[in-house]
XYZ file of C-alpha atoms in Angstrom:
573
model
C 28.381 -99.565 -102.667
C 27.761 -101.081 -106.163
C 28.656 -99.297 -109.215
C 24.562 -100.015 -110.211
C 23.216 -98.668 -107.046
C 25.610 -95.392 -107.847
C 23.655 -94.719 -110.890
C 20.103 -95.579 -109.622
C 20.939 -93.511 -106.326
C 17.538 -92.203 -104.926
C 16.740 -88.901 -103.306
C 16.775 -90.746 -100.338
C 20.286 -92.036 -100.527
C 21.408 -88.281 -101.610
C 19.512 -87.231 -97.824
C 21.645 -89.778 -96.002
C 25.029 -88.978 -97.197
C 24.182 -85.302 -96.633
C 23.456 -86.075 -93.462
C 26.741 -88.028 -92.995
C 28.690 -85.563 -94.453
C 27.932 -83.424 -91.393
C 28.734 -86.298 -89.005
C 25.382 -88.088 -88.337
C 26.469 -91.687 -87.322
C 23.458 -92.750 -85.537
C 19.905 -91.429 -85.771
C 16.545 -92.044 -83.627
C 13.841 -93.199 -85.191
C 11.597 -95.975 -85.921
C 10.376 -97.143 -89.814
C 9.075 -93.935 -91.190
C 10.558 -92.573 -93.265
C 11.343 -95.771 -94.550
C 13.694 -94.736 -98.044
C 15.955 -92.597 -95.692
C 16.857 -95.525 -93.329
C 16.940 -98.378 -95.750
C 19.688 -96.014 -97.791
C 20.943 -95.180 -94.074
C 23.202 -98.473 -93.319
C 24.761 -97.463 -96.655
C 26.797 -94.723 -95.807
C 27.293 -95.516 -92.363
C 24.490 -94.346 -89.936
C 23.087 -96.180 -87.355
C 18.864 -96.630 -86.969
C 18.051 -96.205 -82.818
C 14.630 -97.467 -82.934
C 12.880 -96.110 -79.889
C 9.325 -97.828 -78.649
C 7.517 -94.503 -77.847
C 6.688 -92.162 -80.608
C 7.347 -89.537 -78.061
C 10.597 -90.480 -76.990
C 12.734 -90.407 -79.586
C 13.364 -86.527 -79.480
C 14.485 -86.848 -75.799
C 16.883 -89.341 -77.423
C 18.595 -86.646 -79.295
C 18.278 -84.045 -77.061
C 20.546 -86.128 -74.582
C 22.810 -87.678 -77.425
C 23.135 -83.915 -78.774
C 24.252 -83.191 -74.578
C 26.537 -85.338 -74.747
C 28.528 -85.936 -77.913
C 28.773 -82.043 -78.726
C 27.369 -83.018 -82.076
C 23.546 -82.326 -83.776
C 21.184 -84.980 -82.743
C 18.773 -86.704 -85.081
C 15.462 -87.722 -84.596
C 13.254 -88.964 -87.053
C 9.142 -89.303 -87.528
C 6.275 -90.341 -89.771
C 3.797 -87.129 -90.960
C 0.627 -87.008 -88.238
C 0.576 -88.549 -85.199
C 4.267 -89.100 -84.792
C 5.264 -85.511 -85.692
C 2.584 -83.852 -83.215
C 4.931 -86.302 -80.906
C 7.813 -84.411 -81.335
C 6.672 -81.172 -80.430
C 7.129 -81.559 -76.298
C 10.789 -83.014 -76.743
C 11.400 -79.917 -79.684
C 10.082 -77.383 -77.124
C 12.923 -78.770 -74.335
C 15.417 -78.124 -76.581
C 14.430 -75.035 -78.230
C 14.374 -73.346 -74.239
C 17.725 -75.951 -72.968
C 19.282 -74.252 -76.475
C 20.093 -78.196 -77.510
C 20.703 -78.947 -81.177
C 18.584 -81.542 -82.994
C 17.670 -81.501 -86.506
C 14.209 -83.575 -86.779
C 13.493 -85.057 -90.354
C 9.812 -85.598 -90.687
C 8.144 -87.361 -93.729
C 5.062 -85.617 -95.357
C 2.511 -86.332 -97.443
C 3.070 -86.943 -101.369
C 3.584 -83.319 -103.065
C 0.197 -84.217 -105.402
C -1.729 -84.764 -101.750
C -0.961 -81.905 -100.414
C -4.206 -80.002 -98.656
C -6.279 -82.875 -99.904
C -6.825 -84.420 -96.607
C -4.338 -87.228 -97.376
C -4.186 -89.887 -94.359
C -2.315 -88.188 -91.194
C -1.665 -84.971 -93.359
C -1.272 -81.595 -90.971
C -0.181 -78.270 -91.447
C 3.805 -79.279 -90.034
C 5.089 -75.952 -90.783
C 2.383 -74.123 -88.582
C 2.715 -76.561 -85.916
C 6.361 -76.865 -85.263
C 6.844 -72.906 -85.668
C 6.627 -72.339 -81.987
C 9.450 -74.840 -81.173
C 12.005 -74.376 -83.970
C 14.455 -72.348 -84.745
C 13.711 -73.196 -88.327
C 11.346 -75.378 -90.137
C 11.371 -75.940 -94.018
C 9.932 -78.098 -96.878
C 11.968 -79.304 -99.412
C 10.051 -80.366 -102.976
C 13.179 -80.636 -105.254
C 15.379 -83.646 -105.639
C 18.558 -80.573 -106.605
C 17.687 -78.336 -103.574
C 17.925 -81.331 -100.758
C 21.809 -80.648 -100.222
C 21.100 -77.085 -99.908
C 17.850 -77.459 -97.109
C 20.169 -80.700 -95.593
C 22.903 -77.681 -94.726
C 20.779 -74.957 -93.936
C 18.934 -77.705 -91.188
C 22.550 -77.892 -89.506
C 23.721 -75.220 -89.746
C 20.413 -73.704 -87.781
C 20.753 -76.170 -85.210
C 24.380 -75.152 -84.597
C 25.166 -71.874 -84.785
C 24.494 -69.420 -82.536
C 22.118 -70.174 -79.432
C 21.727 -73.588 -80.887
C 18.372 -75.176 -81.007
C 15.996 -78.067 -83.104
C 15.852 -77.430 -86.886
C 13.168 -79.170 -88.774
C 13.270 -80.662 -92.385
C 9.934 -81.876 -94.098
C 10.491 -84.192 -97.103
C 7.648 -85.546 -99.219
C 7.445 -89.555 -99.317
C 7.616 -89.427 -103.055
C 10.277 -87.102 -102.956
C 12.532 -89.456 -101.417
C 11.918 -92.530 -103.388
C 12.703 -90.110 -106.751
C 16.005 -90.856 -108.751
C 18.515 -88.682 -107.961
C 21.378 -87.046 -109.649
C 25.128 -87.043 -109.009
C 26.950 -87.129 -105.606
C 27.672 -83.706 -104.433
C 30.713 -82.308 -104.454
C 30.442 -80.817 -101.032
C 32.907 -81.050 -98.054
C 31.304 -79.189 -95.451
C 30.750 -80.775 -92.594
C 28.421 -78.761 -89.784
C 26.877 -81.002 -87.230
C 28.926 -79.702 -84.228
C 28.264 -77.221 -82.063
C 29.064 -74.335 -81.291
C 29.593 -74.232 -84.974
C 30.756 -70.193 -84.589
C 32.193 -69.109 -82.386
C 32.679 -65.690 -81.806
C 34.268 -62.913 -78.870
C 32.937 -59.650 -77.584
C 34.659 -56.472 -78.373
C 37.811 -56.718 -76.796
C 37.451 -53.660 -75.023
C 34.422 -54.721 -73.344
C 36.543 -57.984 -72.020
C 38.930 -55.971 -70.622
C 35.781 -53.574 -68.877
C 34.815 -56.738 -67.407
C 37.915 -57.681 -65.879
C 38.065 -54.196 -64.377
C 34.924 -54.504 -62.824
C 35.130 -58.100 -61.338
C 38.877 -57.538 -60.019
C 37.732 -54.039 -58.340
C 34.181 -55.848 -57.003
C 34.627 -56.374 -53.579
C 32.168 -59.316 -53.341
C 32.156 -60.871 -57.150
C 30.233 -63.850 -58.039
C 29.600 -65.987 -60.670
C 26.643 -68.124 -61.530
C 27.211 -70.910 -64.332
C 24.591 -72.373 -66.325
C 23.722 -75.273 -69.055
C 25.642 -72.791 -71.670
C 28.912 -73.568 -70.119
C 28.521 -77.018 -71.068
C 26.961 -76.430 -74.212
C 29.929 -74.719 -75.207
C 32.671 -76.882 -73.934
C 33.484 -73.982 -71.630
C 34.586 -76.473 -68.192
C 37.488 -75.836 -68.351
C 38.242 -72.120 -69.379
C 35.578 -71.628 -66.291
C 37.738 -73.443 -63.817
C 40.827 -71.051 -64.813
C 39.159 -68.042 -64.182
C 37.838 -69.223 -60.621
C 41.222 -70.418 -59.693
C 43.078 -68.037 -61.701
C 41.014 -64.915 -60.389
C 40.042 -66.378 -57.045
C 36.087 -66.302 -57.784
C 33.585 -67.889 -56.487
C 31.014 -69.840 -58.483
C 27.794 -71.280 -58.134
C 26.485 -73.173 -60.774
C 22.630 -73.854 -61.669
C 20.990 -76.891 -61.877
C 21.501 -77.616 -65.497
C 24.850 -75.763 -65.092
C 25.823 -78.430 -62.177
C 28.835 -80.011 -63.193
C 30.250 -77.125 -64.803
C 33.086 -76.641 -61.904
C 34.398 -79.023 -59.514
C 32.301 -78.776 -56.395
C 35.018 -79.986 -54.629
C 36.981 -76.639 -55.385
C 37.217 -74.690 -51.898
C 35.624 -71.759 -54.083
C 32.804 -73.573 -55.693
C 28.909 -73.052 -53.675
C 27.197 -75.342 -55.117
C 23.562 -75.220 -56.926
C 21.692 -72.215 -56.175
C 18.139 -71.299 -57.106
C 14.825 -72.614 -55.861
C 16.784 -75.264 -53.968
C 18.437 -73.497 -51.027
C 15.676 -74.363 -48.291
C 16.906 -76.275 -45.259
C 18.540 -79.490 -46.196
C 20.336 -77.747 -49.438
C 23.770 -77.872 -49.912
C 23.920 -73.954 -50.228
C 21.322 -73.400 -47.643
C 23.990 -71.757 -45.255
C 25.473 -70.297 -48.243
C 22.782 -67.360 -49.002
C 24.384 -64.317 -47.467
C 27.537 -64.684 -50.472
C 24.574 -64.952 -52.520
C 23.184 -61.897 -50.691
C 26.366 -59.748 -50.457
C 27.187 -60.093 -54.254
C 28.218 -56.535 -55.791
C 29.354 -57.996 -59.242
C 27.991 -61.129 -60.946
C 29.075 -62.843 -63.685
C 26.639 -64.780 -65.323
C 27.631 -67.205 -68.008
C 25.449 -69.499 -70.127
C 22.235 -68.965 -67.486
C 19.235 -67.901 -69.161
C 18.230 -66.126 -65.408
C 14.982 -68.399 -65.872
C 12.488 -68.954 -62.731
C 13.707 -71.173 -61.198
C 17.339 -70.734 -61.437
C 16.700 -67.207 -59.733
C 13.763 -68.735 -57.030
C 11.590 -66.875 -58.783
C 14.168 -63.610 -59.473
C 14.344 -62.566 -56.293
C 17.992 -64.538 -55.778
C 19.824 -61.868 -56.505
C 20.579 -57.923 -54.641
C 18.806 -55.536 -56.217
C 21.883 -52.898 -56.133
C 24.055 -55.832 -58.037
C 25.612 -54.958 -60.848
C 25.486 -57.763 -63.699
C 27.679 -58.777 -66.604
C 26.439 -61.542 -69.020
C 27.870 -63.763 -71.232
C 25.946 -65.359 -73.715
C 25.661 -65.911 -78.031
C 22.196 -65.105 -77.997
C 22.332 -61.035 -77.566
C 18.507 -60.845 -76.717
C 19.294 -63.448 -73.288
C 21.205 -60.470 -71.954
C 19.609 -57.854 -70.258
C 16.158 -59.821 -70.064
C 15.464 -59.875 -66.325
C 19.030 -58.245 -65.176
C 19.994 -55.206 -66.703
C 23.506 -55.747 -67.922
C 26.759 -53.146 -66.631
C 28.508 -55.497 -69.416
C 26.832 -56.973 -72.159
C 29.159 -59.839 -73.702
C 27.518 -60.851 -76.701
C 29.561 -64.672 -77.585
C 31.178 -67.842 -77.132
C 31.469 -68.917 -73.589
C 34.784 -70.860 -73.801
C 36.617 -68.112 -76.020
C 35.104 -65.423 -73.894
C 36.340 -66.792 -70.645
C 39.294 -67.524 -71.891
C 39.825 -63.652 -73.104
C 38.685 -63.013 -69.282
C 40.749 -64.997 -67.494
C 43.461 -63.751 -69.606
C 42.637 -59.566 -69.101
C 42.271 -60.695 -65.530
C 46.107 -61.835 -65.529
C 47.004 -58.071 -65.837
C 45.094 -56.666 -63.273
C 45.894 -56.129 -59.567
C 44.185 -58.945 -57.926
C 45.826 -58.448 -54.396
C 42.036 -57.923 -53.126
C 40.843 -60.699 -54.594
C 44.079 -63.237 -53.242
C 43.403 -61.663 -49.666
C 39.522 -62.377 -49.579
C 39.908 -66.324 -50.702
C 40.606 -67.870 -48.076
C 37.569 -66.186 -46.157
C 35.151 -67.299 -48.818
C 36.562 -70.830 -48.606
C 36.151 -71.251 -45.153
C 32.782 -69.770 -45.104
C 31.760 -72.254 -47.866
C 33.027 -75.204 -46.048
C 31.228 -74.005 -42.972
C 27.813 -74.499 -44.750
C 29.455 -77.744 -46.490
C 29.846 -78.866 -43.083
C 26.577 -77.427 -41.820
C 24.785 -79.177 -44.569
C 26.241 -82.466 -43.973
C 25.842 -82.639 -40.138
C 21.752 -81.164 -40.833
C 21.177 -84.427 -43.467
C 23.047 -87.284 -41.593
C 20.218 -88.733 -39.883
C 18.384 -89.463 -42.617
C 21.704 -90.645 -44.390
C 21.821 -92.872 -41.657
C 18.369 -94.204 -41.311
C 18.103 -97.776 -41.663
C 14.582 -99.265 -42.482
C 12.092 -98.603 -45.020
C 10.464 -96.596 -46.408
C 13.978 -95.061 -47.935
C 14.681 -91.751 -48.184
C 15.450 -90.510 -50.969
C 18.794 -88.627 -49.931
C 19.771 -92.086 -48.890
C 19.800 -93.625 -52.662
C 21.308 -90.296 -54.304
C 24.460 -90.501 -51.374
C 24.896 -94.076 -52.143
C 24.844 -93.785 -55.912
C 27.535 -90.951 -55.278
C 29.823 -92.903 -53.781
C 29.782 -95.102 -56.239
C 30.226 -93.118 -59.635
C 33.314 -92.061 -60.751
C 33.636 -88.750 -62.343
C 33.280 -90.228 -66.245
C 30.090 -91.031 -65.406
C 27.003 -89.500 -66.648
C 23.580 -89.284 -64.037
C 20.588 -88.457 -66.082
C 17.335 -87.320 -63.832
C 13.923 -87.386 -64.685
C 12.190 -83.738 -64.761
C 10.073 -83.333 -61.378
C 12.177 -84.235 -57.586
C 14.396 -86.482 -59.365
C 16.597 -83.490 -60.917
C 16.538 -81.653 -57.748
C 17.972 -84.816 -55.895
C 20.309 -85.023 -58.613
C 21.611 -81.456 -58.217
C 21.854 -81.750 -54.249
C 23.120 -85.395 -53.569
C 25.493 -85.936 -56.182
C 29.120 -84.390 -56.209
C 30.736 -82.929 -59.454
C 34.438 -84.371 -58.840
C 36.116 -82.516 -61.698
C 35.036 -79.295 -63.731
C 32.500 -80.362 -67.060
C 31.211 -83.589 -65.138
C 27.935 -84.489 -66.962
C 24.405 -84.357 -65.109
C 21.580 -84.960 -67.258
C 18.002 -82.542 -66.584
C 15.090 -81.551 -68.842
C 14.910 -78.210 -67.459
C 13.748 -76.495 -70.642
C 9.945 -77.199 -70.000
C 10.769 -80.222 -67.503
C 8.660 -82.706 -69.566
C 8.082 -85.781 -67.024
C 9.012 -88.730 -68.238
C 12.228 -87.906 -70.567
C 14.738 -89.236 -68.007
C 14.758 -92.699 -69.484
C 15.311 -91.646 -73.278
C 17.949 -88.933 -72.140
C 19.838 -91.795 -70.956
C 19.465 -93.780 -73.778
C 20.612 -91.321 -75.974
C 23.598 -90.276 -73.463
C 24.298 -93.729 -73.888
C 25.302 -94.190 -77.576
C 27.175 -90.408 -77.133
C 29.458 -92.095 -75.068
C 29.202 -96.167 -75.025
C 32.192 -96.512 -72.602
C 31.032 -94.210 -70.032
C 28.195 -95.501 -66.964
C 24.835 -93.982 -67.616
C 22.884 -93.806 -64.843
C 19.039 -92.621 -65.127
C 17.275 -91.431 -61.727
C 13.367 -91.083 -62.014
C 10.534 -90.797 -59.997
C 7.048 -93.437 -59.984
C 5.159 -90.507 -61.711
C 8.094 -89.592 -64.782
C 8.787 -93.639 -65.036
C 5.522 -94.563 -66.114
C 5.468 -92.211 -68.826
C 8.543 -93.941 -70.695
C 8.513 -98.020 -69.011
C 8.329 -98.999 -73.263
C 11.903 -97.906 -73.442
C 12.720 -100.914 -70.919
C 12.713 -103.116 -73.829
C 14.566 -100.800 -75.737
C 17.227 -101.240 -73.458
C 17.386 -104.629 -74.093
C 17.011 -105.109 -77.739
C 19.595 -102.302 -78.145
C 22.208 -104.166 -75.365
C 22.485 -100.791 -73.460
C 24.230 -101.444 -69.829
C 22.040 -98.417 -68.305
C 20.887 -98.639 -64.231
C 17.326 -97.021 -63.949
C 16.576 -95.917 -60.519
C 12.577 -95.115 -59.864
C 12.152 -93.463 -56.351
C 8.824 -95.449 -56.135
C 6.256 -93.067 -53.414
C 2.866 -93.935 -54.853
C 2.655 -90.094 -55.679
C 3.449 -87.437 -57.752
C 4.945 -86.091 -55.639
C 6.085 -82.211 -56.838
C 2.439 -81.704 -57.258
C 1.381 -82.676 -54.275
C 3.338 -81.071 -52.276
C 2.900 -77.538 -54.053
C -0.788 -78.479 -54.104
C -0.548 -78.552 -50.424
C 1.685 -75.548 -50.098
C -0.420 -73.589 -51.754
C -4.408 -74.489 -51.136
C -3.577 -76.605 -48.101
C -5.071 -79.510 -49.966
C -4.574 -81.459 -53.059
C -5.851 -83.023 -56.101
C -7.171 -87.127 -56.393
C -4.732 -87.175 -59.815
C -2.007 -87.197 -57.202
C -2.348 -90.444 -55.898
C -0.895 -93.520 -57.758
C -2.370 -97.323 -57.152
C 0.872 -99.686 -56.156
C 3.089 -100.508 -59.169
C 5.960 -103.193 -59.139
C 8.107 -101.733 -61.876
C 10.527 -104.365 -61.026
C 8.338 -106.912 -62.352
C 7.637 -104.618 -65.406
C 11.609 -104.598 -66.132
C 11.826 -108.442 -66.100
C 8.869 -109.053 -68.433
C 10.727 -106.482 -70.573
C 14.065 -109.149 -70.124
C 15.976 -106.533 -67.837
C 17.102 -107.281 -64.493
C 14.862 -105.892 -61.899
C 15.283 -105.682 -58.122
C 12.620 -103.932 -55.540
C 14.388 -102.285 -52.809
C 12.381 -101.763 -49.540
C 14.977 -100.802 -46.609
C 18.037 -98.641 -47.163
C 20.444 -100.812 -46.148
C 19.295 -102.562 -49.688
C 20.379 -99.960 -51.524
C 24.036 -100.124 -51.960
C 24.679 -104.019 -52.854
C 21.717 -103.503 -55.368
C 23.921 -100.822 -56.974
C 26.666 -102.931 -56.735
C 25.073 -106.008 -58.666
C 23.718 -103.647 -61.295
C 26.573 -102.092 -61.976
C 28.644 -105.399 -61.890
C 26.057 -107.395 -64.371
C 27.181 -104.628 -67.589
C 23.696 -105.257 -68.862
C 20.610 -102.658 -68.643
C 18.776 -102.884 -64.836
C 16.261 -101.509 -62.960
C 16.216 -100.747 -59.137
C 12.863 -99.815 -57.873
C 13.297 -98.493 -54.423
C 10.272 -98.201 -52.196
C 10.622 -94.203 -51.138
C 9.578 -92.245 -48.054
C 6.413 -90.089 -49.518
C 7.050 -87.546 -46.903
C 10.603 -86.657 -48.225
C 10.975 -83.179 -50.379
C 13.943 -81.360 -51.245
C 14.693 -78.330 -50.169
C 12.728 -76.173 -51.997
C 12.334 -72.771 -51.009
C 8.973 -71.628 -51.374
C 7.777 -74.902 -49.346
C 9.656 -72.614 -46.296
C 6.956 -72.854 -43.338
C 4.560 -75.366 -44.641
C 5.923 -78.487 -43.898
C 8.622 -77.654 -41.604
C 11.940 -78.581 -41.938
C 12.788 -81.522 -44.282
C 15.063 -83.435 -41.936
C-alpha cells in the first residue's frame, strides 16, 4: 500500500486489518458497508457477495464448519440486519462461530428515525453471544478483539459488531501494534479436573454395557480423531447424532450409526435399539441431548448413568443428570480419557467386543436386506434412498455433503457412509431453517476449494435460496445441487397427517422445473425422472468441474424412518 494511503488510513481500513490480523481472508457480504470492503482487497480479504440478504449468514455458518476458523458475514443497518437474525439463531444453538459486522446509522442520527434505523442491539440480543457498538475511531481494535474472541472461546457462537457509517469513513490513527491473532476455534481450550478423568475411566471400564453418543461438538472441536482412539483403544461403542455423523468411521465394527428420531423401520440403527436400550454408562460428548437427538428424550434407560463432556458447564446436567460432569475441551478431554483408560483393567471390555460387533453388523445387514428393493427399483418416480446410495458410492471420503434442513438431512444421515473418523456432513440442525442448504455449501466451498461439495435439498428448502444459483456461477464454484423434487413439503405433510389425519393446502407445491431455473442462471441443469438416470447424471456433474444442478423427480410417498410416524403409514419400504 502507498506511503499516502498510510497516512490518510480511514477507520475503515484500521477495521479490515483488525480483522485480518485474526485470520479473516474472505468475508460474505454484499456492498454495505461499503468503506470496510473497498479498504478490504487492501490487506488481503476476499468480498463473497451472496444474492439473498438472508443467505449470507448461512455462508459463514458453513465456512466457520468447515475451515475451523470465525466466519464473517456482513450487512447494511434495517432490512438486511433483521436478515441475519434466522442464520445468527442456527449458530448460536449449532454453537458455530461467526462474527457479523453490521453498519448503523450516522452517530448524529441516532433515535431520529434515520432511513432503515432499528434498535440492533435489542434485536440481535436473543441470538448472540455478544453484541456491541463501537463510536470511537481508538476503541475499534479493542471491540474488533473482543468480537473474536466471543465467537471463539468457550461454547463458541455469533458475535455482533455495530459500526456507524460515519465512523468508518473517519481518519484514523496509527497501525496497531497488535499481534494477536483469535479467529480460530476452540480458541481455549481447557481439561476437567484430572481426578474426575480418571472417575470416568473407572466408571466406563467397570460399565458392563457402556455407550457413547457423539455430537456436532466433536467436530467443532477437532476431536475425530482422539474419539476414534478411545473406541478402538477402550473397545466402545459409539453412536453418533445427526450433526455428530461423521464424527467416527461408520465402517468401524463398533460404530451404530445415527441414533435419535431416525431409528423407525428402514434406519440404519433400527435393529440396533436394544444396545441403545441396555446402556448402563453413557458417554456423551459434544451432544447438547436436544429433541430430536434423544426422539424426544425418551432414547435413553432411565436407570443410565451419564457422564458429559462439554465447554459449556450449564449443557451438562440439563435433561440427564450427570454421575460425571466434565466441564472442557472435547479433543484434550478424550485424549486424557483414552489415556486413564490405558491403565485400567479392560479384560471385560476386550471380551464383550466382538459380541457388540456382530450384533451391529446383524442390523447392518438387516438394514440393508429391509431397503434393497427400493435401492433396486427402476422407474420413476425415484426414491429418494435411491439418489442418496448412488451419491455414496460416488464420494470419496474428502468430500463434504451439505443437506438442506427438513428430509434432506435425515437422508443425509441414513444413506451416506462416513468412511473415515471427522468426515464432514453438512445440517442446520440448530433451528433447521429451510432453505440454508445451498449457502452452507457455498460457504463449505471457499473453506476448502479442493474438496467436492455436494448440496442435497428438497423442492420446499430449494426455493427458498434458487438466487444463489447465479452465485454459483459468477463466483466459478464447482458445487452439484441435488433437489429431491415431490411437489410437497413434505416433513409437514406427513406430520400433519400423523398427527390430525389430515393436512394443510400450504403443503402442496404447483410443478417447478428447477432445471430450467439453473440454466437461465448459466449452470448446468439436468431433470432426472427414472432412477436408472441418476448415476450417469452424477457422473457428468461431477466430471464438468463447474457448478450443476440435478433435479430428480422424487416418489412423494417416500419418508425416512422417523419414529414417531411408527403406525401411521406403515412401514416405509
Amino acid at each position: 500500500m502507498a506511503d499516502s494511503q498510510i497516512r490518510n488510513a480511514t477507520v475503515a481500513l484500521r477495521l479490515a486489518e483488525a480483522f485480518a490480523r485474526h485470520g479473516v481472508t474472505v468475508g460474505f457480504g454484499q456492498s454495505l458497508p461499503s468503506a470496510f470492503w473497498l479498504a478490504a482487497p487492501h490487506v488481503g480479504i476476499r468480498q463473497a457477495a451472496y444474492r439473498q440478504e438472508n443467505m449470507g449468514g448461512a455462508m459463514a455458518d458453513g465456512y466457520a464448519r468447515v475451515s475451523g476458523r470465525v466466519g464473517v458475514v456482513t450487512a447494511q443497518n434495517g432490512p438486511a440486519a433483521t436478515l441475519l437474525v434466522p442464520p445468527l439463531a442456527e449458530a448460536l444453538k449449532a454453537s458455530v462461530p461467526i462474527v457479523a459486522l453490521v453498519q448503523e446509522v450516522n452517530r448524529d442520527q441516532t433515535d431520529r428515525n434515520a432511513f432503515q434505523e432499528l434498535d440492533h442491539i435489542r434485536m440481535f440480543d436473543a441470538v448472540a453471544k455478544w453484541v456491541r457498538r463501537v463510536d470511537r475511531a481508538d476503541r475499534v481494535e479493542d471491540y474488533v478483539d473482543m468480537a473474536f474472541a466471543a465467537a471463539a472461546s468457550g461454547r463458541p457462537g455469533p458475535a455482533v459488531l455495530l459500526v456507524p457509517a460515519d465512523l468508518l469513513s473517519e481518519t484514523a490513527g496509527p497501525p496497531s501494534p497488535r499481534r494477536a491473532m483469535l479467529g480460530t476455534y476452540p480458541l481455549d481450550r481447557s481439561l476437567p479436573d484430572p481426578a474426575l478423568i480418571e472417575r470416568a475411566a473407572q466408571v466406563l471400564a467397570e460399565a458392563r454395557h457402556p455407550l457413547v453418543v457423539a455430537g456436532g461438538g466433536v467436530h467443532l472441536s477437532d476431536a475425530a480423531g482422539e474419539l476414534a482412539a478411545l473406541q478402538e483403544a477402550a473397545h466402545l461403542p459409539v453412536a453418533t447424532t445427526v450433526m455428530g455423523k461423521g464424527a467416527v468411521d461408520e465402517t468401524h465394527p463398533l460404530t451404530l450409526g445415527v441414533i435419535g428420531y431416525v431409528m423407525g423401520a428402514g434406519a440404519r440403527t433400527h435393529a440396533m435399539r436394544p444396545i441403545v436400550d441396555r446402556a448402563d454408562v453413557i458417554l456423551l460428548v459434544g451432544t447438547r441431548t436436544n429433541q430430536n437427538g434423544t426422539d424426544s428424550w425418551k432414547l435413553f434407560p432411565r436407570d443410565a448413568r451419564f457422564i458429559q463432556i462439554d465447554p459449556d458447564p450449564q449443557e451438562i446436567g440439563r435433561n440427564y443428570e450427570t454421575t460425571l460432569r466434565l466441564v472442557g475441551d472435547a479433543k484434550l478431554t478424550l485424549a486424557a480419557l483414552c489415556e486413564a483408560m490405558a491403565r485400567r483393567d479392560l479384560a471385560a471390555r476386550a471380551a464383550a467386543r466382538a459380541g457388540v460387533a456382530t450384533e451391529i453388523e446383524a442390523a447392518i445387514a438387516d438394514w440393508r436386506r429391509r431397503i434393497n428393493g427400493v435401492l433396486t427399483r427402476a422407474g420413476g418416480p425415484v426414491r429418494p434412498e435411491r439418489v442418496v446410495a448412488e451419491l455414496d458410492k460416488r464420494l470419496d471420503p474428502t468430500a463434504i455433503a451439505v443437506a438442506d434442513a427438513s428430509y434432506s438431512s435425515i437422508w443425509i444421515a441414513q444413506g451416506l457412509t462416513a468412511r473415515k473418523a471427522g468426515a464432514r456432513y453438512l445440517t442446520p440442525r440448530g433451528i433447521a431453517g429451510l432453505g440454508w442448504g445451498l449457502p452452507m455449501a457455498i460457504g463449505a466451498q471457499f473453506a476448502a476449494p479442493d474438496r467436492r461439495v455436494v448440496c442435497l435439498a428438497g423442492d420446499g428448502g430449494f426455493g427458498h435460496s434458487w438466487a444463489e444459483l447465479e452465485t454459483l456461477r459468477r463466483l466459478k464454484l464447482p458445487i452439484t445441487v441435488i433437489v429431491l423434487n415431490n411437489g410437497i413439503l413434505a416433513y409437514q405433510k406427513d406430520a400433519e397427517d400423523a398427527r390430525f389425519g389430515e393436512h394443510t393446502d400450504a403443503v402442496d407445491f404447483a410443478p417447478v422445473d428447477h432445471a430450467a431455473i439453473a440454466r437461465a442462471c448459466g449452470v448446468a441443469g439436468t431433470r432426472v425422472e427414472r432412477a436408472e438416470e441418476i448415476g450417469p447424471a452424477l457422473d457428468a456433474a461431477f466430471a464438468s468441474g463447474a457448478p450443476a444442478l440435478i433435479d430428480v423427480i422424487t416418489d412423494p410417498e417416500a419418508r425416512p424412518p422417523i419414529t414417531v410416524f411408527a403406525g401411521h403409514f406403515g412401514e416405509a419400504h
